[in-house]
Short mmCIF file of C-alpha atoms and ligand atoms in Angstrom, two decimals:
data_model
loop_
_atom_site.label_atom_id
_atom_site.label_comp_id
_atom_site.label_asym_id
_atom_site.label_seq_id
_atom_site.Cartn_x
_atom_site.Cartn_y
_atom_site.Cartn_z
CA UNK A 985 0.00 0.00 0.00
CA UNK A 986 1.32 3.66 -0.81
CA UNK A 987 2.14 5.52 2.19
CA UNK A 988 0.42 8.74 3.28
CA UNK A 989 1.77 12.17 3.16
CA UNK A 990 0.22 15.56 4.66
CA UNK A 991 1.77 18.73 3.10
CA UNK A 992 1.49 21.82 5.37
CA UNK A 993 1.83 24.97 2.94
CA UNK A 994 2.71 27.88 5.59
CA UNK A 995 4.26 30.41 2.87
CA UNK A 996 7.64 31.48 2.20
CA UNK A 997 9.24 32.47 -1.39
CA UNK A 998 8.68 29.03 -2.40
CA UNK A 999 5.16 30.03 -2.64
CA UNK A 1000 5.75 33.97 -3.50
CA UNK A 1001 5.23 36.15 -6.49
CA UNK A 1002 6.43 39.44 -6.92
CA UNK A 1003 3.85 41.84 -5.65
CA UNK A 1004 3.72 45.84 -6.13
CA UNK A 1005 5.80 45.64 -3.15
CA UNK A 1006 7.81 42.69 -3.75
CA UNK A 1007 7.98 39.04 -3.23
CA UNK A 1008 4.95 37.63 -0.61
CA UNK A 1009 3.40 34.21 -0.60
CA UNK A 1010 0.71 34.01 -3.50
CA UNK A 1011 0.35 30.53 -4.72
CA UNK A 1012 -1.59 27.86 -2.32
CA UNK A 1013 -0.28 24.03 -1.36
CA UNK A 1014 -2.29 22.60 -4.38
CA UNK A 1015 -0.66 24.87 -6.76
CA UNK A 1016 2.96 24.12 -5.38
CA UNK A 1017 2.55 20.66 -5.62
CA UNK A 1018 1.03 20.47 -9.04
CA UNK A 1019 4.86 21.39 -10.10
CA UNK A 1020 6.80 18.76 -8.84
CA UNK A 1021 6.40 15.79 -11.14
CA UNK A 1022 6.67 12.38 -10.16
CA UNK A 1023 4.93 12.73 -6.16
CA UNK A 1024 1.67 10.90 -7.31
CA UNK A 1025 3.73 7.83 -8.27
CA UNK A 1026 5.58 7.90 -4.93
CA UNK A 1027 2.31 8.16 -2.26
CA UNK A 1028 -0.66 9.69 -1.67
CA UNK A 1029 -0.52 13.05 -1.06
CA UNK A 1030 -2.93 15.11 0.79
CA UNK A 1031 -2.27 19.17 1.65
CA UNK A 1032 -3.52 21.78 3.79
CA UNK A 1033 -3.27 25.28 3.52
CA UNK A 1034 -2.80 26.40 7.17
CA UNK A 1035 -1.68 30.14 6.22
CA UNK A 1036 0.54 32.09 3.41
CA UNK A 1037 2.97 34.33 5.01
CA UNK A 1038 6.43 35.13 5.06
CA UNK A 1039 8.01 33.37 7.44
CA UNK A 1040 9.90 36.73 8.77
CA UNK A 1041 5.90 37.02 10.52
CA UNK A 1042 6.32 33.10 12.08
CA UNK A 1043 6.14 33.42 15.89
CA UNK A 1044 5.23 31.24 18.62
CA UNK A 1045 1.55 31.08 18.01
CA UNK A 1046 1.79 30.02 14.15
CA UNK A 1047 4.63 26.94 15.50
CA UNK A 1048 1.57 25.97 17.63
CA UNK A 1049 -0.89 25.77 14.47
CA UNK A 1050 1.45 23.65 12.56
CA UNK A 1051 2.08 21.55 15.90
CA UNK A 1052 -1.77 20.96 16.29
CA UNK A 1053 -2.35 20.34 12.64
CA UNK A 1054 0.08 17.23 12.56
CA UNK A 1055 -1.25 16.17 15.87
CA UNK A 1056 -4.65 16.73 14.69
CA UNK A 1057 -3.47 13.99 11.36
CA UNK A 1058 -1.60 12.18 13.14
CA UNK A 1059 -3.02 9.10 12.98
CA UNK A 1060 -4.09 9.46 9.36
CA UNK A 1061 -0.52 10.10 7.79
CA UNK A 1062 3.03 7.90 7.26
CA UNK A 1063 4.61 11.70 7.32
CA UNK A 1064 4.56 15.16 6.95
CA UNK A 1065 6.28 17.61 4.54
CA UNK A 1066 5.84 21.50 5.75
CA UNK A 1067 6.94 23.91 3.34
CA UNK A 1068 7.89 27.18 4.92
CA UNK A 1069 10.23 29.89 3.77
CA UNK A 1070 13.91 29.61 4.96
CA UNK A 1071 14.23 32.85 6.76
CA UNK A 1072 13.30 31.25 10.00
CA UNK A 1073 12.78 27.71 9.15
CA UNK A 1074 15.97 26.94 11.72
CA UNK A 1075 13.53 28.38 14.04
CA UNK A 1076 10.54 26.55 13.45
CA UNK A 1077 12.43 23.25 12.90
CA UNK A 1078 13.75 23.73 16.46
CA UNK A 1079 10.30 24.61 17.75
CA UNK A 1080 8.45 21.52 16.80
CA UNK A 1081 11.33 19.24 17.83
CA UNK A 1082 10.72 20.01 21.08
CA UNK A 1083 6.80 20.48 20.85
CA UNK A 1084 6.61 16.98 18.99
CA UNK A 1085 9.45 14.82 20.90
CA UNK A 1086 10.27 11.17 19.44
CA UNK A 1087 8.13 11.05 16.43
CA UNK A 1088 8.67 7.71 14.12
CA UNK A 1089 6.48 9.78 11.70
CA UNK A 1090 8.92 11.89 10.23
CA UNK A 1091 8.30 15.40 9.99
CA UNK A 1092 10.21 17.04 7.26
CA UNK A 1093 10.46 21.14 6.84
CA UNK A 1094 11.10 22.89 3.39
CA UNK A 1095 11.22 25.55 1.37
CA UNK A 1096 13.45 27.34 -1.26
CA UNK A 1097 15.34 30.23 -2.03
CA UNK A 1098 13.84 31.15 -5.70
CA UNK A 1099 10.18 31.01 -6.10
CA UNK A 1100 8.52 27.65 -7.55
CA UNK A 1101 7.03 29.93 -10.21
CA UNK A 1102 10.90 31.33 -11.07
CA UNK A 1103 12.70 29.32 -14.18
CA UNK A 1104 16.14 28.32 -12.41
CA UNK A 1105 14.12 27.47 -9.18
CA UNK A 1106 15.43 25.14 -6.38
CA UNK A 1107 11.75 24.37 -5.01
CA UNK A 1108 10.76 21.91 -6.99
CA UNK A 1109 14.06 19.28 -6.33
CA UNK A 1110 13.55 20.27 -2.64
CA UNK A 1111 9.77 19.52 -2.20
CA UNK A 1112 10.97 16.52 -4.36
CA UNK A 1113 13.44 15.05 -2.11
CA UNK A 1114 11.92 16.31 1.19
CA UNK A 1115 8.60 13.96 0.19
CA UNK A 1116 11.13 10.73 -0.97
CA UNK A 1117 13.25 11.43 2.92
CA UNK A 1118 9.69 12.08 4.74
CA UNK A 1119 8.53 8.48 2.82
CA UNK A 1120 11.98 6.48 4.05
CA UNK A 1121 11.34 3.95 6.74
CA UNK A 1122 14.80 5.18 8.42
CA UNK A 1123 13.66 8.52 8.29
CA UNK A 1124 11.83 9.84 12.23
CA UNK A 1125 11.59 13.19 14.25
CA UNK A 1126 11.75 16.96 12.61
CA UNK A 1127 14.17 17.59 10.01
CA UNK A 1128 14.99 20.30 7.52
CA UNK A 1129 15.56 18.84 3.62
CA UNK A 1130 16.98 21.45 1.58
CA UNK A 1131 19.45 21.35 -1.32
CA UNK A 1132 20.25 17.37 -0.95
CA UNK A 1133 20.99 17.68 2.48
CA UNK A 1134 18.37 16.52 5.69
CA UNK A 1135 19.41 17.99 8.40
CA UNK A 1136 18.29 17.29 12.44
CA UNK A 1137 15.28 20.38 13.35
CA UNK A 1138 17.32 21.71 16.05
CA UNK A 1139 20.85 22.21 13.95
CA UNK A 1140 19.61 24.10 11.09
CA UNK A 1141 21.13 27.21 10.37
CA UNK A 1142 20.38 29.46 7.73
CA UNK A 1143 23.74 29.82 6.43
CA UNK A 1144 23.22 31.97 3.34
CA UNK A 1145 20.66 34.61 2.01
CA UNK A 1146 21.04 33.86 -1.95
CA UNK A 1147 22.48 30.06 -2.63
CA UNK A 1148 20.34 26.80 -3.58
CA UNK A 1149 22.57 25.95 -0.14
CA UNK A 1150 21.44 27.72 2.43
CA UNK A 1151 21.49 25.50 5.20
CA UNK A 1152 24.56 24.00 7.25
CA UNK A 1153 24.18 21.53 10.43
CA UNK A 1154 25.82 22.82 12.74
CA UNK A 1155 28.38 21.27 15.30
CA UNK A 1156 26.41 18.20 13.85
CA UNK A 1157 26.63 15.50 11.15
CA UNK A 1158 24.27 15.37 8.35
CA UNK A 1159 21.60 12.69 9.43
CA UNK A 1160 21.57 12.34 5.50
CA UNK A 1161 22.83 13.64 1.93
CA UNK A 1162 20.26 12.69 -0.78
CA UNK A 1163 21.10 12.54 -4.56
CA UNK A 1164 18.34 12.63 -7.27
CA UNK A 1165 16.20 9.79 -5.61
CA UNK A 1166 18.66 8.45 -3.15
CA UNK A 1167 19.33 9.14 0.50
CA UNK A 1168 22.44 7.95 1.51
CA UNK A 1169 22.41 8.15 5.66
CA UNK A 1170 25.41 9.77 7.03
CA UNK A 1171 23.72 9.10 10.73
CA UNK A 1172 22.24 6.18 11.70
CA UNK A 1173 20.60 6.20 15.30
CA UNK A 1174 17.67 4.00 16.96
CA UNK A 1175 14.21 4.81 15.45
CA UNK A 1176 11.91 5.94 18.52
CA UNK A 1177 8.37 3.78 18.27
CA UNK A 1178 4.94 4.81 18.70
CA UNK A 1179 5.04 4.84 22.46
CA UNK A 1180 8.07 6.77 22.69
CA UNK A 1181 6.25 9.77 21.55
CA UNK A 1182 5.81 13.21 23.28
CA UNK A 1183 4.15 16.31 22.77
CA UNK A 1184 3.68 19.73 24.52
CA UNK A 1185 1.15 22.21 23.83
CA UNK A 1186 2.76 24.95 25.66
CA UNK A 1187 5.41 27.84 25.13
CA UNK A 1188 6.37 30.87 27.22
CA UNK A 1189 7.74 33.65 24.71
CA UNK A 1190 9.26 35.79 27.08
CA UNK A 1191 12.88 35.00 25.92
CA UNK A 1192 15.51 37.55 24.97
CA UNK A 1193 18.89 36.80 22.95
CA UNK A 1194 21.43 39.51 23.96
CA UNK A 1195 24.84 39.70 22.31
CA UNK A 1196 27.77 41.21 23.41
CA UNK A 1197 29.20 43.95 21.80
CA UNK A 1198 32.46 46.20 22.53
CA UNK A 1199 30.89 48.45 25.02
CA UNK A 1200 27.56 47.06 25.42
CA UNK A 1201 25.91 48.27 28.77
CA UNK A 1202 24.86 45.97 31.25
CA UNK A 1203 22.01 47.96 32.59
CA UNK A 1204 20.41 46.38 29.07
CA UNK A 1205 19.94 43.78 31.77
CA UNK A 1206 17.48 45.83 33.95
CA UNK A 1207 15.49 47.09 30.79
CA UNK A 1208 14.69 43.97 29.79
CA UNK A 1209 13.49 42.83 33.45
CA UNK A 1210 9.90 44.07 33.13
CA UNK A 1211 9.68 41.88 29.76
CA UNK A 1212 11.42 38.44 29.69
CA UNK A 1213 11.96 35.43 31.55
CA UNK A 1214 15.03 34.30 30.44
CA UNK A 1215 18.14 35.97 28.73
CA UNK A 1216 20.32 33.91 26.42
CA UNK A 1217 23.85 35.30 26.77
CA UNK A 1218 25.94 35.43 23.34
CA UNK A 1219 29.33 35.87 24.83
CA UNK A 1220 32.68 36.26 22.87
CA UNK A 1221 34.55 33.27 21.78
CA UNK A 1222 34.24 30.51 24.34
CA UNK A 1223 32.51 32.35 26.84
CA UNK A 1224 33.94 35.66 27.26
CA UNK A 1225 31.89 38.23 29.41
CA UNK A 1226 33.81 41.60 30.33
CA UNK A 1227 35.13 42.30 33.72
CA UNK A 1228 36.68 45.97 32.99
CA UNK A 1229 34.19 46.67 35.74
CA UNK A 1230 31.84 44.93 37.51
CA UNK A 1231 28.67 45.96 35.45
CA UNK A 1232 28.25 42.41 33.80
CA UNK A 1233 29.07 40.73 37.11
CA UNK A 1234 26.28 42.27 38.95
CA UNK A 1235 23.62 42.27 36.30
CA UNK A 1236 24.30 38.54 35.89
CA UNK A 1237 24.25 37.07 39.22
CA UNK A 1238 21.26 39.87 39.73
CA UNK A 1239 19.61 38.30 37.43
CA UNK A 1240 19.42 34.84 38.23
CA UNK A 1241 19.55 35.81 41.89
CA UNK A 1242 16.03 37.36 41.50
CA UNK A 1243 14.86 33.83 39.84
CA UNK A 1244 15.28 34.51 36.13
CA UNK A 1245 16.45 32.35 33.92
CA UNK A 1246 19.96 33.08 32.05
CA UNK A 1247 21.55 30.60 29.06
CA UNK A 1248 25.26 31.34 28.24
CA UNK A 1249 26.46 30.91 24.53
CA UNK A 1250 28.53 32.01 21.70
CA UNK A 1251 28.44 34.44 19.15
CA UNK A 1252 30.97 31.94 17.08
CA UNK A 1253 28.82 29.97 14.67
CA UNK A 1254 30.93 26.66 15.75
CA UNK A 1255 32.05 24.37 18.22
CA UNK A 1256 30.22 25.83 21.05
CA UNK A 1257 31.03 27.81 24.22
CA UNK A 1258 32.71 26.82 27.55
CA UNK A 1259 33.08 29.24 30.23
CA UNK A 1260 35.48 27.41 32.33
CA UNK A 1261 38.40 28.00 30.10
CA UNK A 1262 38.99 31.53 30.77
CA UNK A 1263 39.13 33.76 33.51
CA UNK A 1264 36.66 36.33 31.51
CA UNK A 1265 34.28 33.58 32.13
CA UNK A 1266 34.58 31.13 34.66
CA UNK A 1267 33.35 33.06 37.78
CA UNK A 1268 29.79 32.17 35.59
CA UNK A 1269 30.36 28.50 35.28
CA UNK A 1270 29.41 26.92 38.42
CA UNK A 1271 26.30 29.11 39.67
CA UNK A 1272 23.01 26.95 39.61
CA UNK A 1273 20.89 29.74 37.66
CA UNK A 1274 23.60 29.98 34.90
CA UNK A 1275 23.17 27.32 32.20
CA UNK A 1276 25.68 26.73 29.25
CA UNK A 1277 24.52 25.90 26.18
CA UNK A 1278 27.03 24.02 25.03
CA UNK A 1279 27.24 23.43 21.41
CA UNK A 1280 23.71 24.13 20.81
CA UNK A 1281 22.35 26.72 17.86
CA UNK A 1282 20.90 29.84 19.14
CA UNK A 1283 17.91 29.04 17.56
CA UNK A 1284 17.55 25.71 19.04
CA UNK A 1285 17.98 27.49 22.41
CA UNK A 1286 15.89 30.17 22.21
CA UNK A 1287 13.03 27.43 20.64
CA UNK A 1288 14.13 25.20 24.14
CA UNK A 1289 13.91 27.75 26.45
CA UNK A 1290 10.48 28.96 25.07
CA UNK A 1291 9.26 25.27 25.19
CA UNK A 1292 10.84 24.91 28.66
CA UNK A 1293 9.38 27.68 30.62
CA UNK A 1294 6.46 26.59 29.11
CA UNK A 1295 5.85 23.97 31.37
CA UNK A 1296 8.07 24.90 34.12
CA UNK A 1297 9.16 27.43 36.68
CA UNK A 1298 11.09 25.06 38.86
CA UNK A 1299 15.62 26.23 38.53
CA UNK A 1300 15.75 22.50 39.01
CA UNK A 1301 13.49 21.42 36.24
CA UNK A 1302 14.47 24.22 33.59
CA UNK A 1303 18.33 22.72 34.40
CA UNK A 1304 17.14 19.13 33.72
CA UNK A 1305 14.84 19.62 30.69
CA UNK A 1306 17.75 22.63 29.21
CA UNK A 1307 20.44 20.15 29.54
CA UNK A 1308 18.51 16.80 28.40
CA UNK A 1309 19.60 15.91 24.96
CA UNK A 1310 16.39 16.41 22.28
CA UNK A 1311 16.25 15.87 18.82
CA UNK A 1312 20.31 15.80 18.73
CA UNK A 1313 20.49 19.40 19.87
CA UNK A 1314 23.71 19.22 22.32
CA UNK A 1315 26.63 17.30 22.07
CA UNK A 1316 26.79 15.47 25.76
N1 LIG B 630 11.44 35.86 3.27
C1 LIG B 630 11.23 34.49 2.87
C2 LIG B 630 10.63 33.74 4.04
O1 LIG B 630 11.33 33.39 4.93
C3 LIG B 630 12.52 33.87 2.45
C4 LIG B 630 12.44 32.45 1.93
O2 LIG B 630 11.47 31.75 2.09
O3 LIG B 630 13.45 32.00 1.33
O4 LIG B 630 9.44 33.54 4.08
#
């Protein structure tokens, strides 16, 4: 029997014309997928239009829709293939790995940098490939498939603004590369079952990312007090935070002192931070409210932090959950 796919059409340029005022989504699921040859051969494909936007307007609330629309076909579908545009797909991706945890259903997110309706288009080979990866029996969880490459939902990284490859893993392997109509696996892990399944219905959006700049104030710290929960710290290098005076100091341990939550990262794209190597850094490292992110993305935190203040207030809890390995999103 052919397997069952759901496409989610959510916008993006793969779905954009150019309007008086430039490109914006125009053209629905049905249309989109009445351009890639070959799918009707391959399964039965079903799509839903949830919205058309650009995905520079994809916040919190619209994750949730396209959570609860592949919870709500679940049951009914082998897979799902969401096409979104790539401006903050990394962000999405990373969003419903956490909101849909240990899926054997694979949920696959795409989109493209030139419109489907544009001659030298990349959409079509992308919606292509991300049906044939969503369709694999070794395929499971959220992934991005874009220009031959799947990559796990919370190491995306929007790498470039104008090439067919726009998306790196980062401080990750490929899960898989995929030429013309084969997926070669370049990671190989168990495949969760049904029962392994998870999801999460809430998010708290009160998180801030704050990066360090030569003479950024600290008192940023107490402006932002009134508004967020939690502050995600992009520090210099490995974990550099300045100690010419003792601004940063007291805004930090302030900050978590009063109950807030803080994550510590880097503002260098690889390899992750570690505050313990240098001195600019390791007075942070040990205190219970301070959490290092490791070698995750900063969209993967921001997307964890969101999902983990959604269900908790407990320091204990949010330092569990933020350090529990999900959808490959930290190197332990
Ligand atoms: N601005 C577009 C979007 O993110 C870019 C794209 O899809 O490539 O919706």
């Amino acid at each position: 029997m052919m397997k069952k796919i759901l496409m989610i059409a959510t916008g993006g340029t793969i779905a954009s014309k150019e309007g008086a005022g430039g490109l914006t989504p125009a053209m629905t699921g049905e249309e989109l997928a009445s351009f890639v040859p070959g799918i009707e051969d391959k399964c039965e494909l079903d799509i839903l239009q949830l919205m058309n936007i650009d995905s520079t307007n994809m916040r919190p609330r619209q994750w949730m829709e396209i959570r609860d629309a592949v919870m709500e076909h679940y049951g009914s579908y082998d897979g799902f293939v969401i096409l979104h545009g790539t401006d903050t797909m990394a962000y999405t991706a990373a969003a419903l790995s956490y909101l849909i945890q240990n899926t054997p259903k694979p949920i696959v997110i795409t989109g493209s940098q030139k419109p489907m309706g544009n001659p030298y288009t990349d959409a079509k080979l992308n919606v292509y490939q991300s049906i044939l990866y969503a369709l694999d029996d070794g395929s499971c969880n959220v992934s991005i498939v874009f220009n031959g490459k799947a990559v796990a939902g919370t190491r995306g990284r929007k790498q470039r603004t104008r090439s067919f490859d726009a998306f790196e893993s980062m401080n990750f392997p490929l899960l898989a590369a995929i030429h013309d109509d084969r997926i070669v696996r370049k990671y190989v892990g168990p495949l969760p079952s049904e029962e392994d399944l998870v999801t999460y219905t809430r998010l708290n959006d009160r998180v801030f990312v704050l990066k360090l700049t030569p003479e950024v104030k600290a008192d940023l710290f107490g402006l932002l007090d009134g508004g967020y929960d939690a502050i995600i710290l992009e520090t210099f290098g490995i974990g550099g935070i300045p100690e010419y005076d003792d601004s940063f100091e007291k805004a930090i341990f302030g900050w978590v002192d009063s109950g807030k939550t803080l994550a510590v990262t880097t503002q260098v794209p690889e390899e992750g931070c570690d505050l313990d190597v240098y001195q600019v850094g390791r007075k942070y490292s040990e205190h219970p409210g301070i959490l290092q992110a490791g070698d995750m993305t900063t969209e993967a935190i921001v997307a964890k932090m969101m999902w983990i203040l959604g269900q908790t207030d407990d320091r204990d809890e949010i330092r569990r959950l933020f350090f529990k390995e999900i959808n490959h999103d930290r190197t332990v």
